[in-house]
Amino acid sequence: MWVNPEEVLLASALWMTERANPYFILQKRKGHGDGGGGLAGLLVGTLDVVLDSSARVAPYRILYQTPDSLVYWTIAHGSSRREITENWEWLEQNLLQTLSIFENENDITTFVKGKIQGIIAEYNKSHDIREDDDTDKFKEAIAKFRKLFVMPEEEKLVNYYSCSYWKGKVPRQGWLYLSINHLCFYSYLLGKEAKLVIRWADVTQLEKSATLLLPDMVRVSTRCSEHVFSVFININETFKLMEQLANIAMRQLLDNKGFEQDRSLPKLKKKSPKKVSALKRDLDARAKSERYRALFRLPKDEKLDGHTDCTLWTPFNKMHILGQMFVSTNYICFTSKEETTCSLIIPLREVTIVEKADSCNVLPSPLSISTKNKMTFLFANLKDRDFLVQRISDFLQQTSSKIYFEREITGSLSSSDDEVCSQQGSVLSCSPQRSALGSEGDSDRQFNLNDNRVPTATQALMTMYRRRSPEEFNPKLAKEFLKEQAWKNHFTEFGQGVCMYRTEKTKELVLQGIPDNMRGELWLLFSGAINEMATHPGYYEDLVEKSMGKYNLATEEIERDLHRSLPEHPAFQNEMGIAALRRVLTAYAFRNPNIGYCQAMNIVTSVLLLYAKEEEAFWLLVALCERMLPDYYNTRVVGALVDQGVFEELAHVYVPQLYDCMQALSVISTISLSWFLTLFLSVMPFESAVVVVDCFFYEGIKVIFQLALSVLDANIHQLLSCKDDGEAMTILGRYLDSVTNKDSTLPPIPHLHSLLTDNGEPHPEVDIFKLVRSSYEKFGSIRADVIEQMRFKQRLRVIQAIEDTTKRNVVRTIVTETPFSIDELEELYTLFKAEHLTSCYWGSTSNPMSRHDPSLPYLEQYRMDLEQFKVLFALLFPWSCGTHTDDLALRVFRLLDHNADALINFREFICGLSVLCHGDLTEKLKFLYKIHVLPELHHEQEEPDSACEATQYFFEDITPETSSGLDQKNRAEKDEGFVGVTFKSERVKKMQTPDYRTYMRLWNQETKEKLENMKDLPKLNQSQFIELCKTLYNMFSEDPSEQELYHATATVTSLLLEMGEVGKLFSSPAHKTDEENEDERMPVPSKSKQERHQPEDSSPKDTATSCAMLLSDDDTSVSSYSVLSAGSHELQCEDIAEDTVLIRSGAAAAGHHGRRAGLPHSVSVDKDWAITFEQFLASVLTEQALVQYFEKPVEIAARITNAKNVRKVGHQHMSLSDYEISLSG
């Protein structure tokens, strides 16, 4: 087979030359063929496995080489001598003579390579092979991956790598397969096999480390095991991909939108080849876009199109700075090679002209970009300038079409000069955004977003409550004025607005403190919120209009916290400030329901409102919650917990002598949460904390880490002498209270945190600017990319800890309601959750977002639909066997689904399983009776609510606490949000050694209402009785006592038929009325109930005659057993439906039409025939074989083990965590 020419450095290594001529060499792999089974063959074969050499499948090859060159080119591979000989002969006949004509060796090489590529292209064209199709090698890897690990078509392989897996002290060389949802390893060497499958969602730790023996290795930890991989060809690429896939899995556990992220990967049809390039490239592009957005603070939906090396002319220092240009859909960005030198952001909405300038030796391939605020940027040394200009032009065209349809925003800042104002006015006819910081077009729009009784804040609250006496000379005011002048000079030199050159000088000005009247605008600029506000005109006003007057849990919490937000500041001591805060928080809660509202958001937002207008404060809050502090303010403050772990790691590195002491006192975890959530606003005097916020918006989270480390470092000696955490907290509290801002022009505002400290001598004052500068000097080496790496590690730990907490809380909630042990419940919960995740990966009938909601109470976070339940029913429930399993699973699922939402939670699942595994005879028979007395469901019109009324009859063992929505709410408040459906045994089994759970269960029973007795259960009609008989016959199909159970079942059914017929004969009109009322109590979803119950071709006379014929013989049960058991142990539904014992000759003779419950509409049913549960129970008790079957104990541990290791094709083969390593041979 011809292959694209590839360069070979060592032609003779591990290959033997068989033929040669001046230009071509035919070689065979050492150890292949006759006599290749010796030591050489073993060593070469092992090396081929290690390196995944193509020589394993192609042991022959042809090399091209010019006589005077040392470089060889592979031009053909062959799996057999015959195939490679055909290629060799073609070369000798068609090329050898032609090559002797050329004089230049380079021409010969070019000709040969072009000829071979032409042959390949012609072959591909004739065989309809597209260039972007997978290589045969990767197709082989996909097929091997699916076969080895029994993966379905939906599981997408991303890439695979050669590596060694350490089993004990022995390395196993093999292949690591990384798919979207799993990490898999397979090795088969010297007759021994090793296989491993780990779900990404089960990974608790993933780290790259090095030892003396293994310089590069990856350690993958789960809850129950640890796995080490080494000897990677490219460990950095492998580890980055592993990190990304684990991150996707953590996002799925943290947020139900995580599954939508997975769905956003390229959707490939089952029959289409999976392309490693598409999946791997998509994940790589996603990672690059994330880094790009974080670097330049861009909106979260911005996607990087590409980047290239270039130089940028910087007019402020008259230099060409080397760096990289990034181009995305809406932005052109630049950052210098040295990060602090210069960075630049140019929104395409600001661009007016993009043109190619004339090239020269000094300035090759220049590109000029002009913006609306009359700034021009000159890039040079662009490698592919024409292509770049075309891409930018395409994006510009898209941007202008977007702007054309957006609403206009007019006006300008009062501080703008006339020239900029006039220019801005002309621009805004086509541009809704503000083009420069000082001339952004901020109008004082007098939109009234609330009722007329409350004044609306149309400017920053600080400007309304600034107490300044212009007559009084104040040195602080003079210093503030100098700061303003410094910033204005900076704008003049480096530009103003979004397109400003950001340099080390900018950082210096930020560290010196931002002037009060510029703070809001610069926060908008540095955070990137200005971009989102500019591209979403009118969004905030619309959101406020929609959210005002609506109430939910978030708005209740907001109202409770409004008056706790900076109450010491005069701006929030009146309705104007409070109303503005209410609008911003409520609007954000409606924008992002996943976060809604979290405590600490009120404190941060109140500070934003002091320095920014209301709409600006809203977009700053968006930037904080969704980009700069990711996952900080969700219901479980995961982001803050992650950064708390990062802070502990940094403390261990930078203040090691203090770390052990702080860990022993548990101080770090206590202090860091409040420091990070409020950006020090709640623990530091207000005028000092805003300086921290200045630096945070410019540099990001690293500033917070630096400052926290500085605070610890400044108090290191006092903290080392602390005896307990209270003393340490007091020391840190007094220190933070003493941090002052001597430059502040504001009157001193009393700080509430100081009230919590002791009454000892005040701590000496600490200047905030000195503290910040000290943090940069001592800890400024902390890099953002290192923080992200630490965040990944901590995110695995935090989210898995939350999952473990959820499991413990669920188990603790229901442990007193079921006979299962704690260990068994934990294993069952893991299986329940694993099945849920598997269905999310590989599709299900319902949306995974509806079944997984981390914001719900613990018991409701994971719920299961019918398709998932069928899988676990077949694996765990003792009655599952044969072809009837799915029908029985449907019936059990409907019974357990108390609120009829087509989903069951873990408590409901355990409730049913515990009856079948630990219930006594009466409980099991009652369960069997109830699943058949439920109203029928029809495929034409399923009504999940149809069983709501019937739930009052079901489960004598279950307290019907879900019948009322109000009761649910009250119950939820009392039981930490759990809606209770509690299990209770009718009789408490005697235990030799009662433990605390026994007494808890007894107490639980005493607190419940008196339950209904057996007589309250509805009667079983004829069609339901027939379905019950089908279930019984199928239930015994694989039992050792199958024949005996069949005979007993036939006897019981005959007896029950006779009871039903006799009951009809003695029924009176009064009884009939009662029965009709009973029927009315049972809701039937189909409107054709009377049609189904109306006999079609029978009369009372015929009925009586047929009954007499059927029931007059005492041997009826024996003959029926003979009919039922003949032919097959697995009785088909058709056989039961046609049997003369089960259905009267005049009633029905139709076969089974595939319905899951009940009979087809065309089958007539005697509506007067019915039996009660007491009759059913008494009849079963007459047969010892049935009594023994239902009293037989069930070993759930064995079923759990089997469920964990079952390996079936499809979505039920997966284990709950990771497979054991299997070694064979």
PDB file of N, CA and C in Angstrom, residues 736-776:
ATOM      1  N   LEU A 736      -7.022  43.036  60.644  1.00  0.00           N
ATOM      2  CA  LEU A 736      -7.770  43.523  59.480  1.00  0.00           C
ATOM      3  C   LEU A 736      -8.548  44.790  59.814  1.00  0.00           C
ATOM      4  N   ASP A 737      -9.024  44.904  61.057  1.00  0.00           N
ATOM      5  CA  ASP A 737      -9.725  46.129  61.464  1.00  0.00           C
ATOM      6  C   ASP A 737      -8.802  47.344  61.455  1.00  0.00           C
ATOM      7  N   SER A 738      -7.518  47.077  61.615  1.00  0.00           N
ATOM      8  CA  SER A 738      -6.567  48.200  61.714  1.00  0.00           C
ATOM      9  C   SER A 738      -6.059  48.644  60.341  1.00  0.00           C
ATOM     10  N   VAL A 739      -6.473  47.965  59.263  1.00  0.00           N
ATOM     11  CA  VAL A 739      -6.023  48.347  57.926  1.00  0.00           C
ATOM     12  C   VAL A 739      -6.742  49.626  57.517  1.00  0.00           C
ATOM     13  N   THR A 740      -6.001  50.672  57.236  1.00  0.00           N
ATOM     14  CA  THR A 740      -6.617  51.978  56.955  1.00  0.00           C
ATOM     15  C   THR A 740      -6.195  52.475  55.582  1.00  0.00           C
ATOM     16  N   ASN A 741      -7.023  53.370  55.059  1.00  0.00           N
ATOM     17  CA  ASN A 741      -6.737  54.044  53.793  1.00  0.00           C
ATOM     18  C   ASN A 741      -6.623  55.533  54.093  1.00  0.00           C
ATOM     19  N   LYS A 742      -5.401  56.017  54.273  1.00  0.00           N
ATOM     20  CA  LYS A 742      -5.206  57.409  54.653  1.00  0.00           C
ATOM     21  C   LYS A 742      -5.513  58.385  53.522  1.00  0.00           C
ATOM     22  N   ASP A 743      -5.619  57.859  52.296  1.00  0.00           N
ATOM     23  CA  ASP A 743      -5.916  58.732  51.164  1.00  0.00           C
ATOM     24  C   ASP A 743      -7.408  58.923  50.947  1.00  0.00           C
ATOM     25  N   SER A 744      -8.237  58.193  51.676  1.00  0.00           N
ATOM     26  CA  SER A 744      -9.675  58.243  51.426  1.00  0.00           C
ATOM     27  C   SER A 744     -10.242  59.613  51.760  1.00  0.00           C
ATOM     28  N   THR A 745     -11.052  60.154  50.863  1.00  0.00           N
ATOM     29  CA  THR A 745     -11.706  61.449  51.095  1.00  0.00           C
ATOM     30  C   THR A 745     -13.038  61.278  51.787  1.00  0.00           C
ATOM     31  N   LEU A 746     -13.444  60.030  52.022  1.00  0.00           N
ATOM     32  CA  LEU A 746     -14.740  59.777  52.650  1.00  0.00           C
ATOM     33  C   LEU A 746     -14.623  59.924  54.159  1.00  0.00           C
ATOM     34  N   PRO A 747     -15.718  60.315  54.807  1.00  0.00           N
ATOM     35  CA  PRO A 747     -15.703  60.322  56.275  1.00  0.00           C
ATOM     36  C   PRO A 747     -15.583  58.896  56.783  1.00  0.00           C
ATOM     37  N   PRO A 748     -14.952  58.691  57.921  1.00  0.00           N
ATOM     38  CA  PRO A 748     -14.790  57.317  58.425  1.00  0.00           C
ATOM     39  C   PRO A 748     -16.138  56.658  58.677  1.00  0.00           C
ATOM     40  N   ILE A 749     -16.267  55.428  58.208  1.00  0.00           N
ATOM     41  CA  ILE A 749     -17.509  54.671  58.380  1.00  0.00           C
ATOM     42  C   ILE A 749     -17.247  53.574  59.406  1.00  0.00           C
ATOM     43  N   PRO A 750     -18.041  53.526  60.474  1.00  0.00           N
ATOM     44  CA  PRO A 750     -17.800  52.490  61.488  1.00  0.00           C
ATOM     45  C   PRO A 750     -17.905  51.096  60.880  1.00  0.00           C
ATOM     46  N   HIS A 751     -16.978  50.231  61.258  1.00  0.00           N
ATOM     47  CA  HIS A 751     -16.939  48.895  60.690  1.00  0.00           C
ATOM     48  C   HIS A 751     -17.529  47.900  61.668  1.00  0.00           C
ATOM     49  N   LEU A 752     -18.557  47.157  61.209  1.00  0.00           N
ATOM     50  CA  LEU A 752     -19.267  46.247  62.101  1.00  0.00           C
ATOM     51  C   LEU A 752     -18.361  45.129  62.600  1.00  0.00           C
ATOM     52  N   HIS A 753     -17.380  44.739  61.804  1.00  0.00           N
ATOM     53  CA  HIS A 753     -16.533  43.614  62.195  1.00  0.00           C
ATOM     54  C   HIS A 753     -15.738  43.918  63.459  1.00  0.00           C
ATOM     55  N   SER A 754     -15.464  45.202  63.674  1.00  0.00           N
ATOM     56  CA  SER A 754     -14.675  45.576  64.859  1.00  0.00           C
ATOM     57  C   SER A 754     -15.432  45.288  66.142  1.00  0.00           C
ATOM     58  N   LEU A 755     -16.749  45.201  66.079  1.00  0.00           N
ATOM     59  CA  LEU A 755     -17.534  44.919  67.283  1.00  0.00           C
ATOM     60  C   LEU A 755     -17.309  43.495  67.770  1.00  0.00           C
ATOM     61  N   LEU A 756     -16.828  42.611  66.883  1.00  0.00           N
ATOM     62  CA  LEU A 756     -16.648  41.210  67.254  1.00  0.00           C
ATOM     63  C   LEU A 756     -15.299  40.962  67.912  1.00  0.00           C
ATOM     64  N   THR A 757     -14.420  41.918  67.848  1.00  0.00           N
ATOM     65  CA  THR A 757     -13.082  41.712  68.403  1.00  0.00           C
ATOM     66  C   THR A 757     -13.066  42.057  69.888  1.00  0.00           C
ATOM     67  N   ASP A 758     -11.948  41.751  70.527  1.00  0.00           N
ATOM     68  CA  ASP A 758     -11.867  41.971  71.974  1.00  0.00           C
ATOM     69  C   ASP A 758     -11.656  43.463  72.272  1.00  0.00           C
ATOM     70  N   ASN A 759     -11.668  43.771  73.523  1.00  0.00           N
ATOM     71  CA  ASN A 759     -11.558  45.169  73.948  1.00  0.00           C
ATOM     72  C   ASN A 759     -10.132  45.530  74.359  1.00  0.00           C
ATOM     73  N   GLY A 760      -9.145  44.780  73.886  1.00  0.00           N
ATOM     74  CA  GLY A 760      -7.766  45.071  74.235  1.00  0.00           C
ATOM     75  C   GLY A 760      -7.260  46.306  73.503  1.00  0.00           C
ATOM     76  N   GLU A 761      -5.994  46.509  73.598  1.00  0.00           N
ATOM     77  CA  GLU A 761      -5.414  47.671  72.938  1.00  0.00           C
ATOM     78  C   GLU A 761      -5.563  47.544  71.427  1.00  0.00           C
ATOM     79  N   PRO A 762      -5.880  48.646  70.763  1.00  0.00           N
ATOM     80  CA  PRO A 762      -6.054  48.571  69.301  1.00  0.00           C
ATOM     81  C   PRO A 762      -4.734  48.226  68.627  1.00  0.00           C
ATOM     82  N   HIS A 763      -4.839  47.524  67.535  1.00  0.00           N
ATOM     83  CA  HIS A 763      -3.668  47.137  66.765  1.00  0.00           C
ATOM     84  C   HIS A 763      -3.112  48.371  66.052  1.00  0.00           C
ATOM     85  N   PRO A 764      -1.802  48.489  65.937  1.00  0.00           N
ATOM     86  CA  PRO A 764      -1.247  49.640  65.193  1.00  0.00           C
ATOM     87  C   PRO A 764      -1.813  49.671  63.773  1.00  0.00           C
ATOM     88  N   GLU A 765      -1.997  50.877  63.270  1.00  0.00           N
ATOM     89  CA  GLU A 765      -2.599  51.014  61.943  1.00  0.00           C
ATOM     90  C   GLU A 765      -1.688  50.427  60.872  1.00  0.00           C
ATOM     91  N   VAL A 766      -2.350  49.812  59.882  1.00  0.00           N
ATOM     92  CA  VAL A 766      -1.645  49.229  58.743  1.00  0.00           C
ATOM     93  C   VAL A 766      -2.160  49.920  57.490  1.00  0.00           C
ATOM     94  N   ASP A 767      -1.250  50.476  56.719  1.00  0.00           N
ATOM     95  CA  ASP A 767      -1.657  51.179  55.499  1.00  0.00           C
ATOM     96  C   ASP A 767      -1.993  50.162  54.411  1.00  0.00           C
ATOM     97  N   ILE A 768      -3.169  50.322  53.808  1.00  0.00           N
ATOM     98  CA  ILE A 768      -3.630  49.364  52.810  1.00  0.00           C
ATOM     99  C   ILE A 768      -2.705  49.328  51.598  1.00  0.00           C
ATOM    100  N   PHE A 769      -2.186  50.483  51.180  1.00  0.00           N
ATOM    101  CA  PHE A 769      -1.329  50.517  49.997  1.00  0.00           C
ATOM    102  C   PHE A 769       0.001  49.810  50.262  1.00  0.00           C
ATOM    103  N   LYS A 770       0.511  49.961  51.484  1.00  0.00           N
ATOM    104  CA  LYS A 770       1.741  49.243  51.844  1.00  0.00           C
ATOM    105  C   LYS A 770       1.487  47.734  51.916  1.00  0.00           C
ATOM    106  N   LEU A 771       0.305  47.371  52.425  1.00  0.00           N
ATOM    107  CA  LEU A 771      -0.041  45.947  52.524  1.00  0.00           C
ATOM    108  C   LEU A 771      -0.152  45.319  51.132  1.00  0.00           C
ATOM    109  N   VAL A 772      -0.825  46.028  50.205  1.00  0.00           N
ATOM    110  CA  VAL A 772      -0.984  45.512  48.845  1.00  0.00           C
ATOM    111  C   VAL A 772       0.366  45.402  48.154  1.00  0.00           C
ATOM    112  N   ARG A 773       1.199  46.467  48.300  1.00  0.00           N
ATOM    113  CA  ARG A 773       2.508  46.435  47.645  1.00  0.00           C
ATOM    114  C   ARG A 773       3.391  45.344  48.244  1.00  0.00           C
ATOM    115  N   SER A 774       3.269  45.124  49.540  1.00  0.00           N
ATOM    116  CA  SER A 774       4.023  44.046  50.186  1.00  0.00           C
ATOM    117  C   SER A 774       3.593  42.685  49.650  1.00  0.00           C
ATOM    118  N   SER A 775       2.281  42.540  49.395  1.00  0.00           N
ATOM    119  CA  SER A 775       1.798  41.258  48.866  1.00  0.00           C
ATOM    120  C   SER A 775       2.369  40.989  47.483  1.00  0.00           C
ATOM    121  N   TYR A 776       2.542  42.052  46.682  1.00  0.00           N
ATOM    122  CA  TYR A 776       3.135  41.877  45.352  1.00  0.00           C
ATOM    123  C   TYR A 776       4.620  41.547  45.448  1.00  0.00           C
TER     124      TYR A 776
END
